[in-house]
PDB file of C-alpha atoms in Angstrom:
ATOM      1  CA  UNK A  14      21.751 -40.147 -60.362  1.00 72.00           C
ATOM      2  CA  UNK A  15      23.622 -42.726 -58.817  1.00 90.00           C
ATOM      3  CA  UNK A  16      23.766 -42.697 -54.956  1.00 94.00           C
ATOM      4  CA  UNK A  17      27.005 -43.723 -53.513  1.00 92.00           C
ATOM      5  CA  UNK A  18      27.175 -46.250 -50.353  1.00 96.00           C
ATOM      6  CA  UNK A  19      30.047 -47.532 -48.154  1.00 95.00           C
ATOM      7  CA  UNK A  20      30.634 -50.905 -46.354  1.00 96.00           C
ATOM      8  CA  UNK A  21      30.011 -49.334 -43.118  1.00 95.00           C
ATOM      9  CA  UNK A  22      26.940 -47.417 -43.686  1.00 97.00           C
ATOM     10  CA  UNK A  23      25.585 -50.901 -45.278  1.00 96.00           C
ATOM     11  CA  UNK A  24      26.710 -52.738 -42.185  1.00 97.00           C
ATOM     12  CA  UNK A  25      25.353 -49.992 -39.484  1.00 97.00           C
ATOM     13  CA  UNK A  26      22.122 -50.139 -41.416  1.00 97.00           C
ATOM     14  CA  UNK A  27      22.250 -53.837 -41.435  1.00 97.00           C
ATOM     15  CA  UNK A  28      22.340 -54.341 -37.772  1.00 96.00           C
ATOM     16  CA  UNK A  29      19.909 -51.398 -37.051  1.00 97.00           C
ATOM     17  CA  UNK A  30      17.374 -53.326 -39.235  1.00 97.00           C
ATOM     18  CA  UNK A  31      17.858 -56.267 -37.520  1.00 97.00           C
ATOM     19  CA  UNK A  32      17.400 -54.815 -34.296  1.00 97.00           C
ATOM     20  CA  UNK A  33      14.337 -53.442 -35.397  1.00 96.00           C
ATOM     21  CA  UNK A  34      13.105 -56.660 -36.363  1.00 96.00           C
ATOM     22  CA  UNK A  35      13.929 -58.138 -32.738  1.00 97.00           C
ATOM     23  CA  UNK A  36      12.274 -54.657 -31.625  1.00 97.00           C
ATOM     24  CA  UNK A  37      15.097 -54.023 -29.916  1.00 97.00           C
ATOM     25  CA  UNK A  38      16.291 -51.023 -31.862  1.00 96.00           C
ATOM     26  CA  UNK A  39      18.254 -49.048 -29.532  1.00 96.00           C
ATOM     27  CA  UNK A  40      18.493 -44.720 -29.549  1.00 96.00           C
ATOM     28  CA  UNK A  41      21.946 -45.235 -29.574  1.00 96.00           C
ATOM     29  CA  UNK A  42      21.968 -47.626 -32.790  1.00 96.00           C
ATOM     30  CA  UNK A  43      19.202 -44.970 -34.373  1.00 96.00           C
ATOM     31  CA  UNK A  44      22.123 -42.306 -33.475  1.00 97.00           C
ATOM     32  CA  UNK A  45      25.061 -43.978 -34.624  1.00 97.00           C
ATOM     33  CA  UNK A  46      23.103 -44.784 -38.480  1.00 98.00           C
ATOM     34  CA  UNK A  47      21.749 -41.234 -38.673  1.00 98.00           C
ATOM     35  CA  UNK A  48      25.295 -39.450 -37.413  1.00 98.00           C
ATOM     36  CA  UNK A  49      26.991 -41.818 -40.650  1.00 98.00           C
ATOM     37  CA  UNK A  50      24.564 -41.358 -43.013  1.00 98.00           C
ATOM     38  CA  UNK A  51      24.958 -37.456 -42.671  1.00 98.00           C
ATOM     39  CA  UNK A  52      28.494 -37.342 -42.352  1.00 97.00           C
ATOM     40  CA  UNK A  53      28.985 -39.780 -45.212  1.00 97.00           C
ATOM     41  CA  UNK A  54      26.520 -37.480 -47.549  1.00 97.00           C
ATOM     42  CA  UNK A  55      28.626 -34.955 -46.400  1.00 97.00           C
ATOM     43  CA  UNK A  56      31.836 -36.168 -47.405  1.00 97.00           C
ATOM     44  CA  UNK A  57      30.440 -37.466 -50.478  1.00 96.00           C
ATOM     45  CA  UNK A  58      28.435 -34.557 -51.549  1.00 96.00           C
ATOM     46  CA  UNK A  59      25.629 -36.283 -52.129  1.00 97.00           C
ATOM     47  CA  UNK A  60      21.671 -35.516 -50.463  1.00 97.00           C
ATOM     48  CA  UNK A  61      21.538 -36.492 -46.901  1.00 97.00           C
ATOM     49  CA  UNK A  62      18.215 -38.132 -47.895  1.00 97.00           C
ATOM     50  CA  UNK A  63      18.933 -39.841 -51.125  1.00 97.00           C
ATOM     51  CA  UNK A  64      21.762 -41.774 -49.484  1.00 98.00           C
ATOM     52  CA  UNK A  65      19.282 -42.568 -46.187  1.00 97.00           C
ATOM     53  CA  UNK A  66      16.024 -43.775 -48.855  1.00 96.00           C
ATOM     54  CA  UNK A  67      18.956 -45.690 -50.725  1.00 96.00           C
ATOM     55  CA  UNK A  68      20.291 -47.266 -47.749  1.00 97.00           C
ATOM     56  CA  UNK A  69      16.848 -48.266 -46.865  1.00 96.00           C
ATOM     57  CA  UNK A  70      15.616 -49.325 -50.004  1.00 95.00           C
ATOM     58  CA  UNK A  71      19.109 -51.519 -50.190  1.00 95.00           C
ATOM     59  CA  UNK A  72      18.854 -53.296 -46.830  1.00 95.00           C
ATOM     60  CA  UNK A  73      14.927 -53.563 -46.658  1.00 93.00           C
ATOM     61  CA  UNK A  74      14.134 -54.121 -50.252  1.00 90.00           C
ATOM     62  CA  UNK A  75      17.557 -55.702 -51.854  1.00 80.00           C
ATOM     63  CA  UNK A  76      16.917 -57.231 -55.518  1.00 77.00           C
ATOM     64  CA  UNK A  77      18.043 -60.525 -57.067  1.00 74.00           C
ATOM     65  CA  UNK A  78      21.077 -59.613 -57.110  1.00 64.00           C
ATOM     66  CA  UNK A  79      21.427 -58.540 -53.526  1.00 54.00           C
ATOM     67  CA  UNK A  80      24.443 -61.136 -52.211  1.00 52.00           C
TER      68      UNK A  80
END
């Protein structure tokens, strides 16, 4: 199964994870990552979960062919 991301859930998640590198991860940057990963699982139909552990994996862990 293929988990879908957006632009925007790859840039919130960007900028969280480098905030949390700084540790200087705010609440309100936790909130604002968590509120578009559900409502973008949502509106995808996909597992609120999958699309956070793919998001994750993705930002944390890209591959070689991460840009």
């Amino acid at each position: 199964m293929t988990i879908e991301l957006s632009d925007e859930l790859n840039q919130l998640e960007r900028a969280a994870w480098a905030e949390q590198q700084e540790k200087r991860l705010t609440m309100e940057t936790f909130a604002r990552v968590q509120a578009a990963i559900t409502a973008h699982a949502e509106a995808t139909d996909q597992n609120r979960y999958d699309v956070e552990r793919e998001l994750q994996r993705v930002v944390k862990h890209p591959g070689p062919d991460a840009d």
